[in-house]
């Protein structure tokens, strides 16, 4: 699937873009948050990179094509938390989620360092670069993969009426413990209906609390 060269063909006609996508206040928050996050990334980059390399062979960073606003493809960046050939081994791991997502609480492909990175959400820090570029926002929907959107029903496409986010309704309401795709979709749509810059700030602060408690991540 040559997903990265063009947008995904959605069965939904976009009559308008969600107001959050053109809000200057939200974009200003994204830029400020991204600059802060990238500053922290510089501080943690060397020790995290050393931990990843000592734990398993392979690159420090992991990248993958994801889909954002109105199905536009972009390349997401993370610290690598799995073995380097994780995609090839995926068929050997049972999917414990329902619907168009893949989750396994004890996924053997996750390295020891990777499990710690996920629990602390440090693996997500390179995505501040995606936020600065405008591919993502600090708050939004979870960015889907190519195999997910290939099986979308019409109502699933409404998730992509907003930019994907580093955090969102899903992340502050259970994170990885939410294993039903339809529940995630409903959380994303609920975010769209409740959205405001102030609500984004509320979700950011709540995300910090969730990360500090290390709840719901694996």
mmCIF file of C-alpha atoms in Angstrom:
data_model
loop_
_atom_site.group_PDB
_atom_site.id
_atom_site.type_symbol
_atom_site.label_atom_id
_atom_site.label_comp_id
_atom_site.label_asym_id
_atom_site.label_seq_id
_atom_site.Cartn_x
_atom_site.Cartn_y
_atom_site.Cartn_z
ATOM 1 C CA UNK A 1 0.000 0.000 0.000
ATOM 2 C CA UNK A 2 1.709 3.209 -1.181
ATOM 3 C CA UNK A 3 0.211 5.131 1.662
ATOM 4 C CA UNK A 4 2.886 7.745 2.142
ATOM 5 C CA UNK A 5 2.589 9.283 -1.309
ATOM 6 C CA UNK A 6 -1.047 10.364 -1.136
ATOM 7 C CA UNK A 7 -3.940 10.792 1.209
ATOM 8 C CA UNK A 8 -6.258 7.924 1.988
ATOM 9 C CA UNK A 9 -9.482 7.870 0.038
ATOM 10 C CA UNK A 10 -12.178 8.413 2.620
ATOM 11 C CA UNK A 11 -15.790 7.387 2.014
ATOM 12 C CA UNK A 12 -16.843 10.507 3.890
ATOM 13 C CA UNK A 13 -17.185 13.880 2.180
ATOM 14 C CA UNK A 14 -15.593 16.484 4.412
ATOM 15 C CA UNK A 15 -18.020 19.383 4.440
ATOM 16 C CA UNK A 16 -15.787 21.374 6.762
ATOM 17 C CA UNK A 17 -12.700 21.040 8.920
ATOM 18 C CA UNK A 18 -13.137 20.911 12.668
ATOM 19 C CA UNK A 19 -12.545 24.387 14.212
ATOM 20 C CA UNK A 20 -9.576 23.060 16.215
ATOM 21 C CA UNK A 21 -7.592 22.525 12.991
ATOM 22 C CA UNK A 22 -7.526 26.255 12.199
ATOM 23 C CA UNK A 23 -7.469 27.689 15.728
ATOM 24 C CA UNK A 24 -4.477 30.008 16.184
ATOM 25 C CA UNK A 25 -4.592 29.640 19.967
ATOM 26 C CA UNK A 26 -4.339 25.863 19.676
ATOM 27 C CA UNK A 27 -1.470 26.177 17.200
ATOM 28 C CA UNK A 28 0.363 28.582 19.516
ATOM 29 C CA UNK A 29 -0.060 26.106 22.372
ATOM 30 C CA UNK A 30 1.294 23.364 20.114
ATOM 31 C CA UNK A 31 4.384 25.363 19.173
ATOM 32 C CA UNK A 32 5.162 26.351 22.757
ATOM 33 C CA UNK A 33 4.561 22.802 24.003
ATOM 34 C CA UNK A 34 6.659 21.316 21.195
ATOM 35 C CA UNK A 35 9.580 23.629 21.932
ATOM 36 C CA UNK A 36 9.439 22.704 25.607
ATOM 37 C CA UNK A 37 9.177 19.009 24.777
ATOM 38 C CA UNK A 38 12.079 19.145 22.328
ATOM 39 C CA UNK A 39 14.189 20.918 24.958
ATOM 40 C CA UNK A 40 13.533 18.020 27.329
ATOM 41 C CA UNK A 41 14.230 15.574 24.499
ATOM 42 C CA UNK A 42 17.724 17.020 24.113
ATOM 43 C CA UNK A 43 18.364 16.348 27.810
ATOM 44 C CA UNK A 44 17.198 12.733 27.763
ATOM 45 C CA UNK A 45 18.380 11.786 24.275
ATOM 46 C CA UNK A 46 21.843 10.447 25.149
ATOM 47 C CA UNK A 47 20.923 8.317 28.204
ATOM 48 C CA UNK A 48 17.827 6.921 26.479
ATOM 49 C CA UNK A 49 19.800 6.149 23.317
ATOM 50 C CA UNK A 50 22.472 4.332 25.331
ATOM 51 C CA UNK A 51 19.828 2.302 27.199
ATOM 52 C CA UNK A 52 18.124 1.291 23.946
ATOM 53 C CA UNK A 53 21.382 0.250 22.258
ATOM 54 C CA UNK A 54 22.622 -1.720 25.277
ATOM 55 C CA UNK A 55 19.304 -3.561 25.557
ATOM 56 C CA UNK A 56 18.847 -4.679 21.950
ATOM 57 C CA UNK A 57 20.370 -4.367 18.505
ATOM 58 C CA UNK A 58 18.822 -1.864 16.154
ATOM 59 C CA UNK A 59 18.217 1.861 15.676
ATOM 60 C CA UNK A 60 17.442 4.287 18.491
ATOM 61 C CA UNK A 61 14.410 5.731 16.719
ATOM 62 C CA UNK A 62 11.389 4.037 15.176
ATOM 63 C CA UNK A 63 9.354 5.636 12.415
ATOM 64 C CA UNK A 64 6.109 4.631 10.759
ATOM 65 C CA UNK A 65 3.596 6.159 8.367
ATOM 66 C CA UNK A 66 0.439 7.232 10.160
ATOM 67 C CA UNK A 67 -2.667 9.136 9.069
ATOM 68 C CA UNK A 68 -3.657 12.560 10.290
ATOM 69 C CA UNK A 69 -6.086 15.352 9.481
ATOM 70 C CA UNK A 70 -8.487 14.259 6.724
ATOM 71 C CA UNK A 71 -6.437 11.142 6.024
ATOM 72 C CA UNK A 72 -3.162 12.901 5.195
ATOM 73 C CA UNK A 73 -0.160 10.573 5.671
ATOM 74 C CA UNK A 74 2.857 11.609 7.691
ATOM 75 C CA UNK A 75 5.855 9.878 9.258
ATOM 76 C CA UNK A 76 5.695 9.590 13.023
ATOM 77 C CA UNK A 77 8.788 9.276 15.216
ATOM 78 C CA UNK A 78 9.309 7.460 18.516
ATOM 79 C CA UNK A 79 12.099 5.996 20.563
ATOM 80 C CA UNK A 80 12.268 2.310 19.602
ATOM 81 C CA UNK A 81 10.593 0.219 22.292
ATOM 82 C CA UNK A 82 10.454 -3.129 20.445
ATOM 83 C CA UNK A 83 12.946 -5.463 18.830
ATOM 84 C CA UNK A 84 14.044 -4.205 15.420
ATOM 85 C CA UNK A 85 12.103 -6.887 13.486
ATOM 86 C CA UNK A 86 8.878 -6.378 15.441
ATOM 87 C CA UNK A 87 6.653 -5.986 12.373
ATOM 88 C CA UNK A 88 7.767 -9.334 10.955
ATOM 89 C CA UNK A 89 6.956 -11.023 14.284
ATOM 90 C CA UNK A 90 3.507 -9.477 14.685
ATOM 91 C CA UNK A 91 1.646 -12.510 13.330
ATOM 92 C CA UNK A 92 3.141 -14.585 16.162
ATOM 93 C CA UNK A 93 1.579 -12.386 18.859
ATOM 94 C CA UNK A 94 -2.081 -12.664 19.866
ATOM 95 C CA UNK A 95 -4.186 -9.531 19.524
ATOM 96 C CA UNK A 96 -6.024 -8.874 22.802
ATOM 97 C CA UNK A 97 -7.912 -5.858 21.439
ATOM 98 C CA UNK A 98 -11.236 -5.663 19.644
ATOM 99 C CA UNK A 99 -11.570 -3.930 16.282
ATOM 100 C CA UNK A 100 -9.014 -2.114 14.169
ATOM 101 C CA UNK A 101 -6.185 -1.858 16.728
ATOM 102 C CA UNK A 102 -3.502 -4.237 17.942
ATOM 103 C CA UNK A 103 -2.607 -4.653 21.620
ATOM 104 C CA UNK A 104 -1.048 -7.314 23.801
ATOM 105 C CA UNK A 105 -0.319 -6.578 27.446
ATOM 106 C CA UNK A 106 2.660 -8.944 27.549
ATOM 107 C CA UNK A 107 3.877 -8.436 23.987
ATOM 108 C CA UNK A 108 7.211 -10.320 23.864
ATOM 109 C CA UNK A 109 8.515 -7.979 21.163
ATOM 110 C CA UNK A 110 8.798 -5.128 23.679
ATOM 111 C CA UNK A 111 12.305 -4.828 25.114
ATOM 112 C CA UNK A 112 13.051 -4.248 28.810
ATOM 113 C CA UNK A 113 14.043 -0.662 28.114
ATOM 114 C CA UNK A 114 11.064 -0.299 25.808
ATOM 115 C CA UNK A 115 8.612 -1.342 28.497
ATOM 116 C CA UNK A 116 10.042 1.307 30.821
ATOM 117 C CA UNK A 117 9.903 3.914 28.048
ATOM 118 C CA UNK A 118 6.249 3.119 27.422
ATOM 119 C CA UNK A 119 5.272 3.223 31.084
ATOM 120 C CA UNK A 120 6.871 6.652 31.449
ATOM 121 C CA UNK A 121 5.717 7.800 27.968
ATOM 122 C CA UNK A 122 9.306 8.792 27.165
ATOM 123 C CA UNK A 123 9.048 6.829 23.919
ATOM 124 C CA UNK A 124 6.624 9.501 22.663
ATOM 125 C CA UNK A 125 8.988 12.473 23.111
ATOM 126 C CA UNK A 126 10.311 12.474 19.504
ATOM 127 C CA UNK A 127 6.734 13.195 18.411
ATOM 128 C CA UNK A 128 7.162 16.755 19.648
ATOM 129 C CA UNK A 129 8.952 17.189 16.317
ATOM 130 C CA UNK A 130 5.751 16.109 14.548
ATOM 131 C CA UNK A 131 3.836 18.643 16.620
ATOM 132 C CA UNK A 132 6.251 21.447 15.739
ATOM 133 C CA UNK A 133 5.972 20.574 12.040
ATOM 134 C CA UNK A 134 2.180 20.688 12.242
ATOM 135 C CA UNK A 135 1.533 17.012 11.450
ATOM 136 C CA UNK A 136 0.214 16.529 14.974
ATOM 137 C CA UNK A 137 -1.150 18.541 17.874
ATOM 138 C CA UNK A 138 -0.505 18.263 21.596
ATOM 139 C CA UNK A 139 -4.112 17.095 21.972
ATOM 140 C CA UNK A 140 -6.149 15.185 19.420
ATOM 141 C CA UNK A 141 -6.969 11.682 18.283
ATOM 142 C CA UNK A 142 -4.688 8.649 18.249
ATOM 143 C CA UNK A 143 -2.961 8.554 14.807
ATOM 144 C CA UNK A 144 -3.993 5.349 12.992
ATOM 145 C CA UNK A 145 -1.808 3.066 10.895
ATOM 146 C CA UNK A 146 -2.332 2.023 7.267
ATOM 147 C CA UNK A 147 -3.781 -1.386 8.132
ATOM 148 C CA UNK A 148 -6.260 0.273 10.494
ATOM 149 C CA UNK A 149 -7.655 2.832 8.046
ATOM 150 C CA UNK A 150 -7.836 0.205 5.300
ATOM 151 C CA UNK A 151 -10.697 -1.380 7.265
ATOM 152 C CA UNK A 152 -12.467 1.769 8.450
ATOM 153 C CA UNK A 153 -16.244 2.003 8.334
ATOM 154 C CA UNK A 154 -17.682 5.434 7.374
ATOM 155 C CA UNK A 155 -18.163 6.616 10.959
ATOM 156 C CA UNK A 156 -14.551 5.812 11.832
ATOM 157 C CA UNK A 157 -13.327 8.495 9.424
ATOM 158 C CA UNK A 158 -14.801 11.192 11.642
ATOM 159 C CA UNK A 159 -11.837 10.608 13.982
ATOM 160 C CA UNK A 160 -9.673 12.281 11.344
ATOM 161 C CA UNK A 161 -11.649 15.540 11.375
ATOM 162 C CA UNK A 162 -8.994 16.766 13.851
ATOM 163 C CA UNK A 163 -5.212 16.509 13.924
ATOM 164 C CA UNK A 164 -3.785 13.488 15.719
ATOM 165 C CA UNK A 165 -2.449 14.284 19.166
ATOM 166 C CA UNK A 166 0.269 13.296 21.582
ATOM 167 C CA UNK A 167 -2.523 12.941 24.096
ATOM 168 C CA UNK A 168 -6.309 12.973 24.091
ATOM 169 C CA UNK A 169 -9.426 11.480 25.565
ATOM 170 C CA UNK A 170 -8.149 7.927 25.109
ATOM 171 C CA UNK A 171 -4.845 8.583 26.869
ATOM 172 C CA UNK A 172 -6.431 10.097 29.987
ATOM 173 C CA UNK A 173 -9.219 7.522 30.214
ATOM 174 C CA UNK A 174 -7.330 4.266 30.518
ATOM 175 C CA UNK A 175 -4.622 4.493 27.855
ATOM 176 C CA UNK A 176 -3.670 0.956 26.800
ATOM 177 C CA UNK A 177 -6.326 -0.535 29.078
ATOM 178 C CA UNK A 178 -8.966 0.642 26.579
ATOM 179 C CA UNK A 179 -8.874 -2.262 24.151
ATOM 180 C CA UNK A 180 -12.166 -1.804 22.281
ATOM 181 C CA UNK A 181 -11.652 0.225 19.112
ATOM 182 C CA UNK A 182 -15.236 1.456 19.081
ATOM 183 C CA UNK A 183 -14.734 2.835 22.602
ATOM 184 C CA UNK A 184 -11.652 4.716 21.378
ATOM 185 C CA UNK A 185 -13.626 6.121 18.452
ATOM 186 C CA UNK A 186 -16.330 7.323 20.816
ATOM 187 C CA UNK A 187 -13.737 9.001 23.040
ATOM 188 C CA UNK A 188 -12.282 10.758 19.982
ATOM 189 C CA UNK A 189 -15.692 11.982 18.853
ATOM 190 C CA UNK A 190 -16.506 13.118 22.372
ATOM 191 C CA UNK A 191 -13.310 15.190 22.322
ATOM 192 C CA UNK A 192 -14.435 16.893 19.119
ATOM 193 C CA UNK A 193 -17.770 17.855 20.633
ATOM 194 C CA UNK A 194 -16.193 19.178 23.849
ATOM 195 C CA UNK A 195 -13.160 20.841 22.305
ATOM 196 C CA UNK A 196 -11.904 24.278 23.277
ATOM 197 C CA UNK A 197 -8.386 25.600 23.997
ATOM 198 C CA UNK A 198 -9.243 25.466 27.693
ATOM 199 C CA UNK A 199 -10.336 21.840 27.386
ATOM 200 C CA UNK A 200 -7.040 21.050 25.639
ATOM 201 C CA UNK A 201 -5.203 22.555 28.602
ATOM 202 C CA UNK A 202 -7.327 20.440 30.951
ATOM 203 C CA UNK A 203 -6.398 17.263 29.061
ATOM 204 C CA UNK A 204 -2.700 18.196 29.022
ATOM 205 C CA UNK A 205 -2.668 18.666 32.797
ATOM 206 C CA UNK A 206 -4.602 15.427 33.283
ATOM 207 C CA UNK A 207 -2.109 13.639 31.022
ATOM 208 C CA UNK A 208 0.761 14.764 33.240
ATOM 209 C CA UNK A 209 -1.057 13.277 36.247
ATOM 210 C CA UNK A 210 -1.636 9.979 34.421
ATOM 211 C CA UNK A 211 2.017 9.757 33.345
ATOM 212 C CA UNK A 212 3.306 10.481 36.857
ATOM 213 C CA UNK A 213 1.070 7.715 38.220
ATOM 214 C CA UNK A 214 2.188 5.437 35.348
ATOM 215 C CA UNK A 215 -1.358 4.156 35.036
ATOM 216 C CA UNK A 216 -2.798 2.335 32.041
ATOM 217 C CA UNK A 217 0.363 2.056 29.916
ATOM 218 C CA UNK A 218 2.092 -1.076 28.607
#
